[in-house]
Amino acid sequence: MTKTFLASAAVAALMISPASAQDASTVLATVNGHDITLGHVIVAQSQLPQQYQTLPDDVLLQGILEQLVQQEVVASAAQDGMSGAMRIGLENEQRAYIAAMTLDEVSQGEIADADLQAEYDAQYADVEPVTEYNASHILVDSEDAAQALIEQLENGADFADLARENSTGPSGPNGGELGWFSEGMMVPPFEAAVTDLSVGEVSAPVQTRFGWHVIKLNETREQAAPTLDEVRDQLVEGLRQARVDEYIQNLTDAADVARPELDIDPALIRDVDLLNN
């Protein structure tokens, strides 16, 4: 929708009375013999960007109708003089629109509860609980510095205070807390050290590409598979996409598709001059 629509809507709302209509075939305007119906307006409205959806219905009705009239005036005048590029573009737009609307109808069909449960079982029934770790660390530049911190901890120093005072990592100001993570989320030496610790235990110095770490394991927990309700939207979206993929594949398998063997220079796709030859 262009700025022309907003200006047209404001003017047309003052000039045109709302049409009395009973169904989508009701003619709201006729331009050079071509009817513009309530159905045309409804479809145009349904495709408006969200920012226009809050406009009053009377403004939308008159504004969309005025735009459709203007479009028909221009289109009918240009019909006989359409360039090759315009005709091909129109074919592409028609093909894309029909395909998109059809696939939307296919995907939006109801998903049966049994199908949803079956998909959930297929994805999550055999999922084992995942151990998650909550740890803190102090990152320093050398093994000696890390060992000195460990000695201070053994003498009663507070881990969070030492992290705030000494850590060069981004978690330092937060007392070294890293929050919850599971296997695969940390670099291997760090992860190996964490999984070897007991809750409350502090590691020996651990070297990674970031430097030397002193690690404390704060807590562990078992993260079970999500419930069906927690992943419902994700599962529904997957089932809808699978339905669309199957529909396309079935049609493609049944279609008569011929691709002649031609030696085409890929660079030709950029030669727009070919459209009007």
PDB file of C-alpha atoms in Angstrom:
ATOM      1  CA  MET A   1       0.000   0.000   0.000  1.00  0.00           C
ATOM      2  CA  THR A   2       1.446   3.368  -0.971  1.00  0.00           C
ATOM      3  CA  LYS A   3       1.062   6.899   0.345  1.00  0.00           C
ATOM      4  CA  THR A   4      -1.469   7.388  -2.474  1.00  0.00           C
ATOM      5  CA  PHE A   5      -3.809   5.102  -0.571  1.00  0.00           C
ATOM      6  CA  LEU A   6      -3.788   7.257   2.545  1.00  0.00           C
ATOM      7  CA  ALA A   7      -4.445  10.433   0.590  1.00  0.00           C
ATOM      8  CA  SER A   8      -7.131   8.731  -1.497  1.00  0.00           C
ATOM      9  CA  ALA A   9      -8.759   7.294   1.605  1.00  0.00           C
ATOM     10  CA  ALA A  10      -9.057  10.670   3.241  1.00  0.00           C
ATOM     11  CA  VAL A  11     -10.626  12.262   0.143  1.00  0.00           C
ATOM     12  CA  ALA A  12     -12.791   9.325  -0.854  1.00  0.00           C
ATOM     13  CA  ALA A  13     -14.261   8.966   2.623  1.00  0.00           C
ATOM     14  CA  LEU A  14     -15.745  12.424   2.176  1.00  0.00           C
ATOM     15  CA  MET A  15     -16.919  11.944  -1.420  1.00  0.00           C
ATOM     16  CA  ILE A  16     -18.305   8.397  -1.686  1.00  0.00           C
ATOM     17  CA  SER A  17     -21.100   6.867   0.343  1.00  0.00           C
ATOM     18  CA  PRO A  18     -20.529   3.300   1.589  1.00  0.00           C
ATOM     19  CA  ALA A  19     -21.911   0.740  -0.848  1.00  0.00           C
ATOM     20  CA  SER A  20     -24.951  -1.324   0.075  1.00  0.00           C
ATOM     21  CA  ALA A  21     -23.747  -4.875  -0.519  1.00  0.00           C
ATOM     22  CA  GLN A  22     -24.888  -8.400   0.281  1.00  0.00           C
ATOM     23  CA  ASP A  23     -22.112 -10.562  -1.141  1.00  0.00           C
ATOM     24  CA  ALA A  24     -18.646 -10.492  -2.657  1.00  0.00           C
ATOM     25  CA  SER A  25     -20.014 -10.155  -6.186  1.00  0.00           C
ATOM     26  CA  THR A  26     -21.628  -6.776  -5.471  1.00  0.00           C
ATOM     27  CA  VAL A  27     -20.204  -4.247  -7.938  1.00  0.00           C
ATOM     28  CA  LEU A  28     -18.822  -1.124  -6.273  1.00  0.00           C
ATOM     29  CA  ALA A  29     -17.432   0.505  -9.419  1.00  0.00           C
ATOM     30  CA  THR A  30     -17.093  -0.171 -13.134  1.00  0.00           C
ATOM     31  CA  VAL A  31     -14.051   1.143 -14.994  1.00  0.00           C
ATOM     32  CA  ASN A  32     -13.987   0.924 -18.787  1.00  0.00           C
ATOM     33  CA  GLY A  33     -16.318  -2.048 -18.599  1.00  0.00           C
ATOM     34  CA  HIS A  34     -14.359  -3.876 -15.873  1.00  0.00           C
ATOM     35  CA  ASP A  35     -16.226  -4.416 -12.586  1.00  0.00           C
ATOM     36  CA  ILE A  36     -14.618  -3.830  -9.199  1.00  0.00           C
ATOM     37  CA  THR A  37     -16.527  -5.807  -6.592  1.00  0.00           C
ATOM     38  CA  LEU A  38     -16.728  -6.009  -2.840  1.00  0.00           C
ATOM     39  CA  GLY A  39     -14.731  -9.229  -3.174  1.00  0.00           C
ATOM     40  CA  HIS A  40     -11.856  -7.339  -4.765  1.00  0.00           C
ATOM     41  CA  VAL A  41     -11.868  -4.922  -1.837  1.00  0.00           C
ATOM     42  CA  ILE A  42     -12.000  -7.731   0.742  1.00  0.00           C
ATOM     43  CA  VAL A  43      -8.992  -9.499  -0.778  1.00  0.00           C
ATOM     44  CA  ALA A  44      -7.033  -6.244  -1.002  1.00  0.00           C
ATOM     45  CA  GLN A  45      -7.843  -5.454   2.630  1.00  0.00           C
ATOM     46  CA  SER A  46      -6.690  -8.890   3.801  1.00  0.00           C
ATOM     47  CA  GLN A  47      -3.282  -8.274   2.243  1.00  0.00           C
ATOM     48  CA  LEU A  48      -2.668  -4.850   3.758  1.00  0.00           C
ATOM     49  CA  PRO A  49       0.372  -4.347   6.015  1.00  0.00           C
ATOM     50  CA  GLN A  50      -0.457  -4.431   9.709  1.00  0.00           C
ATOM     51  CA  GLN A  51      -0.144  -0.674  10.173  1.00  0.00           C
ATOM     52  CA  TYR A  52      -3.185  -0.104   7.975  1.00  0.00           C
ATOM     53  CA  GLN A  53      -5.392  -2.669   9.712  1.00  0.00           C
ATOM     54  CA  THR A  54      -6.287  -0.259  12.516  1.00  0.00           C
ATOM     55  CA  LEU A  55      -7.828   2.311  10.165  1.00  0.00           C
ATOM     56  CA  PRO A  56     -11.637   2.644  10.421  1.00  0.00           C
ATOM     57  CA  ASP A  57     -13.569   0.324   8.120  1.00  0.00           C
ATOM     58  CA  ASP A  58     -15.205   3.187   6.227  1.00  0.00           C
ATOM     59  CA  VAL A  59     -11.810   4.727   5.498  1.00  0.00           C
ATOM     60  CA  LEU A  60     -10.422   1.362   4.384  1.00  0.00           C
ATOM     61  CA  LEU A  61     -13.433   0.659   2.159  1.00  0.00           C
ATOM     62  CA  GLN A  62     -13.335   3.958   0.343  1.00  0.00           C
ATOM     63  CA  GLY A  63      -9.550   4.164   0.196  1.00  0.00           C
ATOM     64  CA  ILE A  64      -9.100   0.656  -1.184  1.00  0.00           C
ATOM     65  CA  LEU A  65     -11.902   1.148  -3.684  1.00  0.00           C
ATOM     66  CA  GLU A  66     -10.346   4.382  -4.894  1.00  0.00           C
ATOM     67  CA  GLN A  67      -6.962   2.707  -5.272  1.00  0.00           C
ATOM     68  CA  LEU A  68      -8.480  -0.211  -7.211  1.00  0.00           C
ATOM     69  CA  VAL A  69     -10.214   2.260  -9.516  1.00  0.00           C
ATOM     70  CA  GLN A  70      -6.925   4.073 -10.115  1.00  0.00           C
ATOM     71  CA  GLN A  71      -5.120   0.798 -10.733  1.00  0.00           C
ATOM     72  CA  GLU A  72      -7.766  -0.314 -13.236  1.00  0.00           C
ATOM     73  CA  VAL A  73      -7.606   3.022 -15.048  1.00  0.00           C
ATOM     74  CA  VAL A  74      -3.836   2.647 -15.455  1.00  0.00           C
ATOM     75  CA  ALA A  75      -3.894  -1.093 -16.195  1.00  0.00           C
ATOM     76  CA  SER A  76      -6.602  -0.904 -18.855  1.00  0.00           C
ATOM     77  CA  ALA A  77      -4.799   1.966 -20.558  1.00  0.00           C
ATOM     78  CA  ALA A  78      -1.533   0.007 -20.590  1.00  0.00           C
ATOM     79  CA  GLN A  79      -3.037  -3.385 -21.500  1.00  0.00           C
ATOM     80  CA  ASP A  80      -2.429  -3.183 -25.255  1.00  0.00           C
ATOM     81  CA  GLY A  81       1.039  -1.704 -24.885  1.00  0.00           C
ATOM     82  CA  MET A  82       2.465  -4.048 -22.249  1.00  0.00           C
ATOM     83  CA  SER A  83       6.159  -4.791 -22.672  1.00  0.00           C
ATOM     84  CA  GLY A  84       7.522  -8.304 -22.745  1.00  0.00           C
ATOM     85  CA  ALA A  85       8.880  -7.816 -19.262  1.00  0.00           C
ATOM     86  CA  MET A  86       5.451  -6.772 -17.987  1.00  0.00           C
ATOM     87  CA  ARG A  87       3.691  -9.785 -19.523  1.00  0.00           C
ATOM     88  CA  ILE A  88       6.235 -12.232 -18.157  1.00  0.00           C
ATOM     89  CA  GLY A  89       6.151 -10.540 -14.766  1.00  0.00           C
ATOM     90  CA  LEU A  90       2.374 -10.813 -14.732  1.00  0.00           C
ATOM     91  CA  GLU A  91       2.605 -14.542 -15.438  1.00  0.00           C
ATOM     92  CA  ASN A  92       5.064 -14.937 -12.562  1.00  0.00           C
ATOM     93  CA  GLU A  93       2.845 -12.947 -10.187  1.00  0.00           C
ATOM     94  CA  GLN A  94      -0.253 -14.956 -11.116  1.00  0.00           C
ATOM     95  CA  ARG A  95       1.591 -18.264 -10.713  1.00  0.00           C
ATOM     96  CA  ALA A  96       3.092 -17.236  -7.379  1.00  0.00           C
ATOM     97  CA  TYR A  97      -0.215 -15.914  -6.025  1.00  0.00           C
ATOM     98  CA  ILE A  98      -2.191 -19.026  -6.914  1.00  0.00           C
ATOM     99  CA  ALA A  99       0.499 -21.293  -5.492  1.00  0.00           C
ATOM    100  CA  ALA A 100       0.829 -19.271  -2.275  1.00  0.00           C
ATOM    101  CA  MET A 101      -2.913 -19.167  -1.619  1.00  0.00           C
ATOM    102  CA  THR A 102      -3.290 -22.883  -2.355  1.00  0.00           C
ATOM    103  CA  LEU A 103      -0.435 -23.871  -0.059  1.00  0.00           C
ATOM    104  CA  ASP A 104      -1.814 -21.605   2.651  1.00  0.00           C
ATOM    105  CA  GLU A 105      -5.118 -23.462   2.484  1.00  0.00           C
ATOM    106  CA  VAL A 106      -3.300 -26.800   2.589  1.00  0.00           C
ATOM    107  CA  SER A 107      -1.204 -25.840   5.611  1.00  0.00           C
ATOM    108  CA  GLN A 108      -4.020 -24.265   7.624  1.00  0.00           C
ATOM    109  CA  GLY A 109      -6.182 -27.358   7.746  1.00  0.00           C
ATOM    110  CA  GLU A 110      -6.897 -28.691  11.231  1.00  0.00           C
ATOM    111  CA  ILE A 111      -4.164 -30.711  12.915  1.00  0.00           C
ATOM    112  CA  ALA A 112      -5.744 -33.684  14.661  1.00  0.00           C
ATOM    113  CA  ASP A 113      -4.846 -34.249  18.312  1.00  0.00           C
ATOM    114  CA  ALA A 114      -3.795 -37.797  17.469  1.00  0.00           C
ATOM    115  CA  ASP A 115      -1.339 -36.544  14.832  1.00  0.00           C
ATOM    116  CA  LEU A 116       0.058 -33.996  17.263  1.00  0.00           C
ATOM    117  CA  GLN A 117       0.533 -36.641  19.956  1.00  0.00           C
ATOM    118  CA  ALA A 118       2.175 -39.009  17.468  1.00  0.00           C
ATOM    119  CA  GLU A 119       4.630 -36.311  16.380  1.00  0.00           C
ATOM    120  CA  TYR A 120       5.412 -35.468  20.001  1.00  0.00           C
ATOM    121  CA  ASP A 121       6.067 -39.140  20.784  1.00  0.00           C
ATOM    122  CA  ALA A 122       8.264 -39.508  17.714  1.00  0.00           C
ATOM    123  CA  GLN A 123      10.428 -36.564  18.727  1.00  0.00           C
ATOM    124  CA  TYR A 124      10.480 -36.770  22.524  1.00  0.00           C
ATOM    125  CA  ALA A 125       9.377 -40.195  23.791  1.00  0.00           C
ATOM    126  CA  ASP A 126      12.932 -41.533  23.854  1.00  0.00           C
ATOM    127  CA  VAL A 127      14.646 -38.319  24.967  1.00  0.00           C
ATOM    128  CA  GLU A 128      16.739 -38.873  28.067  1.00  0.00           C
ATOM    129  CA  PRO A 129      16.906 -36.162  30.753  1.00  0.00           C
ATOM    130  CA  VAL A 130      19.813 -33.776  30.219  1.00  0.00           C
ATOM    131  CA  THR A 131      22.081 -32.748  33.077  1.00  0.00           C
ATOM    132  CA  GLU A 132      22.453 -29.002  33.347  1.00  0.00           C
ATOM    133  CA  TYR A 133      25.177 -27.259  35.326  1.00  0.00           C
ATOM    134  CA  ASN A 134      25.278 -23.950  37.144  1.00  0.00           C
ATOM    135  CA  ALA A 135      28.853 -22.802  37.650  1.00  0.00           C
ATOM    136  CA  SER A 136      30.970 -19.753  38.361  1.00  0.00           C
ATOM    137  CA  HIS A 137      34.537 -19.086  37.294  1.00  0.00           C
ATOM    138  CA  ILE A 138      37.409 -16.685  37.687  1.00  0.00           C
ATOM    139  CA  LEU A 139      39.426 -16.071  34.517  1.00  0.00           C
ATOM    140  CA  VAL A 140      43.054 -14.974  34.849  1.00  0.00           C
ATOM    141  CA  ASP A 141      46.150 -14.850  32.617  1.00  0.00           C
ATOM    142  CA  SER A 142      48.391 -17.462  34.235  1.00  0.00           C
ATOM    143  CA  GLU A 143      48.371 -20.757  36.082  1.00  0.00           C
ATOM    144  CA  ASP A 144      50.209 -19.156  38.991  1.00  0.00           C
ATOM    145  CA  ALA A 145      47.504 -16.502  39.343  1.00  0.00           C
ATOM    146  CA  ALA A 146      44.824 -19.202  39.257  1.00  0.00           C
ATOM    147  CA  GLN A 147      46.643 -21.248  41.907  1.00  0.00           C
ATOM    148  CA  ALA A 148      46.991 -18.203  44.146  1.00  0.00           C
ATOM    149  CA  LEU A 149      43.230 -17.655  43.988  1.00  0.00           C
ATOM    150  CA  ILE A 150      42.601 -21.285  44.908  1.00  0.00           C
ATOM    151  CA  GLU A 151      44.806 -20.871  47.980  1.00  0.00           C
ATOM    152  CA  GLN A 152      42.806 -17.788  49.001  1.00  0.00           C
ATOM    153  CA  LEU A 153      39.588 -19.778  48.621  1.00  0.00           C
ATOM    154  CA  GLU A 154      41.016 -22.560  50.776  1.00  0.00           C
ATOM    155  CA  ASN A 155      41.719 -19.936  53.428  1.00  0.00           C
ATOM    156  CA  GLY A 156      38.091 -18.784  53.446  1.00  0.00           C
ATOM    157  CA  ALA A 157      37.939 -16.080  50.772  1.00  0.00           C
ATOM    158  CA  ASP A 158      34.585 -15.568  49.045  1.00  0.00           C
ATOM    159  CA  PHE A 159      34.486 -16.850  45.461  1.00  0.00           C
ATOM    160  CA  ALA A 160      32.206 -14.088  44.162  1.00  0.00           C
ATOM    161  CA  ASP A 161      34.349 -11.369  45.733  1.00  0.00           C
ATOM    162  CA  LEU A 162      37.515 -12.812  44.178  1.00  0.00           C
ATOM    163  CA  ALA A 163      35.810 -13.025  40.795  1.00  0.00           C
ATOM    164  CA  ARG A 164      34.729  -9.385  40.933  1.00  0.00           C
ATOM    165  CA  GLU A 165      38.244  -8.318  41.952  1.00  0.00           C
ATOM    166  CA  ASN A 166      40.327 -10.535  39.658  1.00  0.00           C
ATOM    167  CA  SER A 167      38.418 -12.075  36.764  1.00  0.00           C
ATOM    168  CA  THR A 168      39.154 -10.750  33.275  1.00  0.00           C
ATOM    169  CA  GLY A 169      36.048 -12.442  31.844  1.00  0.00           C
ATOM    170  CA  PRO A 170      32.706 -10.714  31.216  1.00  0.00           C
ATOM    171  CA  SER A 171      31.104 -12.594  34.116  1.00  0.00           C
ATOM    172  CA  GLY A 172      33.534 -11.063  36.604  1.00  0.00           C
ATOM    173  CA  PRO A 173      31.333  -8.135  37.667  1.00  0.00           C
ATOM    174  CA  ASN A 174      28.572 -10.652  38.335  1.00  0.00           C
ATOM    175  CA  GLY A 175      30.712 -12.651  40.741  1.00  0.00           C
ATOM    176  CA  GLY A 176      31.778 -15.042  38.000  1.00  0.00           C
ATOM    177  CA  GLU A 177      28.321 -16.598  37.635  1.00  0.00           C
ATOM    178  CA  LEU A 178      27.728 -18.296  34.275  1.00  0.00           C
ATOM    179  CA  GLY A 179      24.163 -19.441  34.837  1.00  0.00           C
ATOM    180  CA  TRP A 180      22.808 -22.753  33.574  1.00  0.00           C
ATOM    181  CA  PHE A 181      24.375 -24.669  30.680  1.00  0.00           C
ATOM    182  CA  SER A 182      24.480 -28.205  29.354  1.00  0.00           C
ATOM    183  CA  GLU A 183      27.087 -30.328  27.599  1.00  0.00           C
ATOM    184  CA  GLY A 184      28.337 -28.877  24.335  1.00  0.00           C
ATOM    185  CA  MET A 185      27.847 -25.259  25.358  1.00  0.00           C
ATOM    186  CA  MET A 186      31.325 -24.708  26.833  1.00  0.00           C
ATOM    187  CA  VAL A 187      34.784 -25.357  25.393  1.00  0.00           C
ATOM    188  CA  PRO A 188      35.882 -28.980  26.034  1.00  0.00           C
ATOM    189  CA  PRO A 189      38.503 -28.428  28.792  1.00  0.00           C
ATOM    190  CA  PHE A 190      36.108 -26.224  30.742  1.00  0.00           C
ATOM    191  CA  GLU A 191      33.229 -28.672  30.295  1.00  0.00           C
ATOM    192  CA  ALA A 192      35.360 -31.645  31.351  1.00  0.00           C
ATOM    193  CA  ALA A 193      36.399 -29.852  34.528  1.00  0.00           C
ATOM    194  CA  VAL A 194      32.825 -28.936  35.407  1.00  0.00           C
ATOM    195  CA  THR A 195      31.475 -32.457  34.918  1.00  0.00           C
ATOM    196  CA  ASP A 196      34.201 -33.838  37.203  1.00  0.00           C
ATOM    197  CA  LEU A 197      33.268 -31.524  40.084  1.00  0.00           C
ATOM    198  CA  SER A 198      30.875 -32.154  42.928  1.00  0.00           C
ATOM    199  CA  VAL A 199      28.435 -29.420  43.916  1.00  0.00           C
ATOM    200  CA  GLY A 200      30.294 -26.781  45.933  1.00  0.00           C
ATOM    201  CA  GLU A 201      33.725 -28.029  44.844  1.00  0.00           C
ATOM    202  CA  VAL A 202      36.374 -25.770  43.269  1.00  0.00           C
ATOM    203  CA  SER A 203      38.571 -27.005  40.429  1.00  0.00           C
ATOM    204  CA  ALA A 204      42.311 -26.993  40.016  1.00  0.00           C
ATOM    205  CA  PRO A 205      43.528 -24.420  37.424  1.00  0.00           C
ATOM    206  CA  VAL A 206      41.963 -25.175  34.011  1.00  0.00           C
ATOM    207  CA  GLN A 207      43.498 -23.869  30.803  1.00  0.00           C
ATOM    208  CA  THR A 208      41.446 -22.975  27.722  1.00  0.00           C
ATOM    209  CA  ARG A 209      42.137 -20.691  24.773  1.00  0.00           C
ATOM    210  CA  PHE A 210      40.697 -17.853  26.863  1.00  0.00           C
ATOM    211  CA  GLY A 211      43.215 -18.201  29.690  1.00  0.00           C
ATOM    212  CA  TRP A 212      43.269 -19.945  33.063  1.00  0.00           C
ATOM    213  CA  HIS A 213      40.071 -20.668  34.987  1.00  0.00           C
ATOM    214  CA  VAL A 214      39.187 -21.407  38.578  1.00  0.00           C
ATOM    215  CA  ILE A 215      35.771 -23.050  38.450  1.00  0.00           C
ATOM    216  CA  LYS A 216      33.173 -23.637  41.144  1.00  0.00           C
ATOM    217  CA  LEU A 217      30.167 -25.899  40.550  1.00  0.00           C
ATOM    218  CA  ASN A 218      27.173 -24.286  42.221  1.00  0.00           C
ATOM    219  CA  GLU A 219      24.349 -26.662  41.333  1.00  0.00           C
ATOM    220  CA  THR A 220      23.154 -29.346  38.936  1.00  0.00           C
ATOM    221  CA  ARG A 221      19.706 -30.357  37.730  1.00  0.00           C
ATOM    222  CA  GLU A 222      18.076 -32.804  35.366  1.00  0.00           C
ATOM    223  CA  GLN A 223      16.219 -31.161  32.489  1.00  0.00           C
ATOM    224  CA  ALA A 224      13.509 -33.505  31.256  1.00  0.00           C
ATOM    225  CA  ALA A 225      11.995 -33.449  27.776  1.00  0.00           C
ATOM    226  CA  PRO A 226       9.513 -30.590  27.286  1.00  0.00           C
ATOM    227  CA  THR A 227       5.819 -31.266  27.698  1.00  0.00           C
ATOM    228  CA  LEU A 228       3.549 -31.394  24.675  1.00  0.00           C
ATOM    229  CA  ASP A 229       2.048 -28.022  25.587  1.00  0.00           C
ATOM    230  CA  GLU A 230       5.501 -26.449  25.773  1.00  0.00           C
ATOM    231  CA  VAL A 231       6.327 -27.473  22.200  1.00  0.00           C
ATOM    232  CA  ARG A 232       2.802 -27.468  20.755  1.00  0.00           C
ATOM    233  CA  ASP A 233       3.339 -24.480  18.471  1.00  0.00           C
ATOM    234  CA  GLN A 234       6.631 -25.865  17.203  1.00  0.00           C
ATOM    235  CA  LEU A 235       5.085 -29.269  16.498  1.00  0.00           C
ATOM    236  CA  VAL A 236       2.056 -27.779  14.748  1.00  0.00           C
ATOM    237  CA  GLU A 237       4.309 -25.675  12.539  1.00  0.00           C
ATOM    238  CA  GLY A 238       6.364 -28.737  11.661  1.00  0.00           C
ATOM    239  CA  LEU A 239       3.271 -30.787  10.821  1.00  0.00           C
ATOM    240  CA  ARG A 240       1.915 -27.978   8.667  1.00  0.00           C
ATOM    241  CA  GLN A 241       5.196 -27.724   6.770  1.00  0.00           C
ATOM    242  CA  ALA A 242       5.308 -31.507   6.341  1.00  0.00           C
ATOM    243  CA  ARG A 243       1.779 -31.404   4.951  1.00  0.00           C
ATOM    244  CA  VAL A 244       2.782 -28.736   2.432  1.00  0.00           C
ATOM    245  CA  ASP A 245       5.931 -30.636   1.447  1.00  0.00           C
ATOM    246  CA  GLU A 246       3.940 -33.829   0.904  1.00  0.00           C
ATOM    247  CA  TYR A 247       1.310 -31.983  -1.145  1.00  0.00           C
ATOM    248  CA  ILE A 248       3.949 -30.434  -3.394  1.00  0.00           C
ATOM    249  CA  GLN A 249       5.793 -33.735  -3.785  1.00  0.00           C
ATOM    250  CA  ASN A 250       2.622 -35.620  -4.719  1.00  0.00           C
ATOM    251  CA  LEU A 251       1.702 -33.022  -7.328  1.00  0.00           C
ATOM    252  CA  THR A 252       5.246 -32.974  -8.676  1.00  0.00           C
ATOM    253  CA  ASP A 253       5.336 -36.768  -8.942  1.00  0.00           C
ATOM    254  CA  ALA A 254       2.061 -36.753 -10.881  1.00  0.00           C
ATOM    255  CA  ALA A 255       2.947 -33.778 -13.087  1.00  0.00           C
ATOM    256  CA  ASP A 256       4.340 -33.960 -16.602  1.00  0.00           C
ATOM    257  CA  VAL A 257       7.523 -31.939 -16.150  1.00  0.00           C
ATOM    258  CA  ALA A 258       9.885 -31.723 -19.115  1.00  0.00           C
ATOM    259  CA  ARG A 259      13.269 -30.041 -18.875  1.00  0.00           C
ATOM    260  CA  PRO A 260      14.983 -29.917 -22.291  1.00  0.00           C
ATOM    261  CA  GLU A 261      18.739 -30.348 -22.159  1.00  0.00           C
ATOM    262  CA  LEU A 262      20.079 -26.950 -23.123  1.00  0.00           C
ATOM    263  CA  ASP A 263      23.462 -25.376 -22.657  1.00  0.00           C
ATOM    264  CA  ILE A 264      22.398 -22.154 -20.916  1.00  0.00           C
ATOM    265  CA  ASP A 265      24.905 -19.532 -19.841  1.00  0.00           C
ATOM    266  CA  PRO A 266      23.916 -18.768 -16.203  1.00  0.00           C
ATOM    267  CA  ALA A 267      24.869 -15.125 -16.751  1.00  0.00           C
ATOM    268  CA  LEU A 268      21.832 -14.749 -19.032  1.00  0.00           C
ATOM    269  CA  ILE A 269      19.547 -14.479 -15.994  1.00  0.00           C
ATOM    270  CA  ARG A 270      20.859 -10.929 -15.556  1.00  0.00           C
ATOM    271  CA  ASP A 271      20.252  -9.868 -19.181  1.00  0.00           C
ATOM    272  CA  VAL A 272      16.957  -7.958 -18.890  1.00  0.00           C
ATOM    273  CA  ASP A 273      17.265  -6.818 -22.504  1.00  0.00           C
ATOM    274  CA  LEU A 274      16.229 -10.325 -23.552  1.00  0.00           C
ATOM    275  CA  LEU A 275      12.725  -9.713 -22.186  1.00  0.00           C
ATOM    276  CA  ASN A 276      11.822  -7.290 -24.919  1.00  0.00           C
ATOM    277  CA  ASN A 277      13.536  -9.035 -27.846  1.00  0.00           C
TER     278      ASN A 277
END
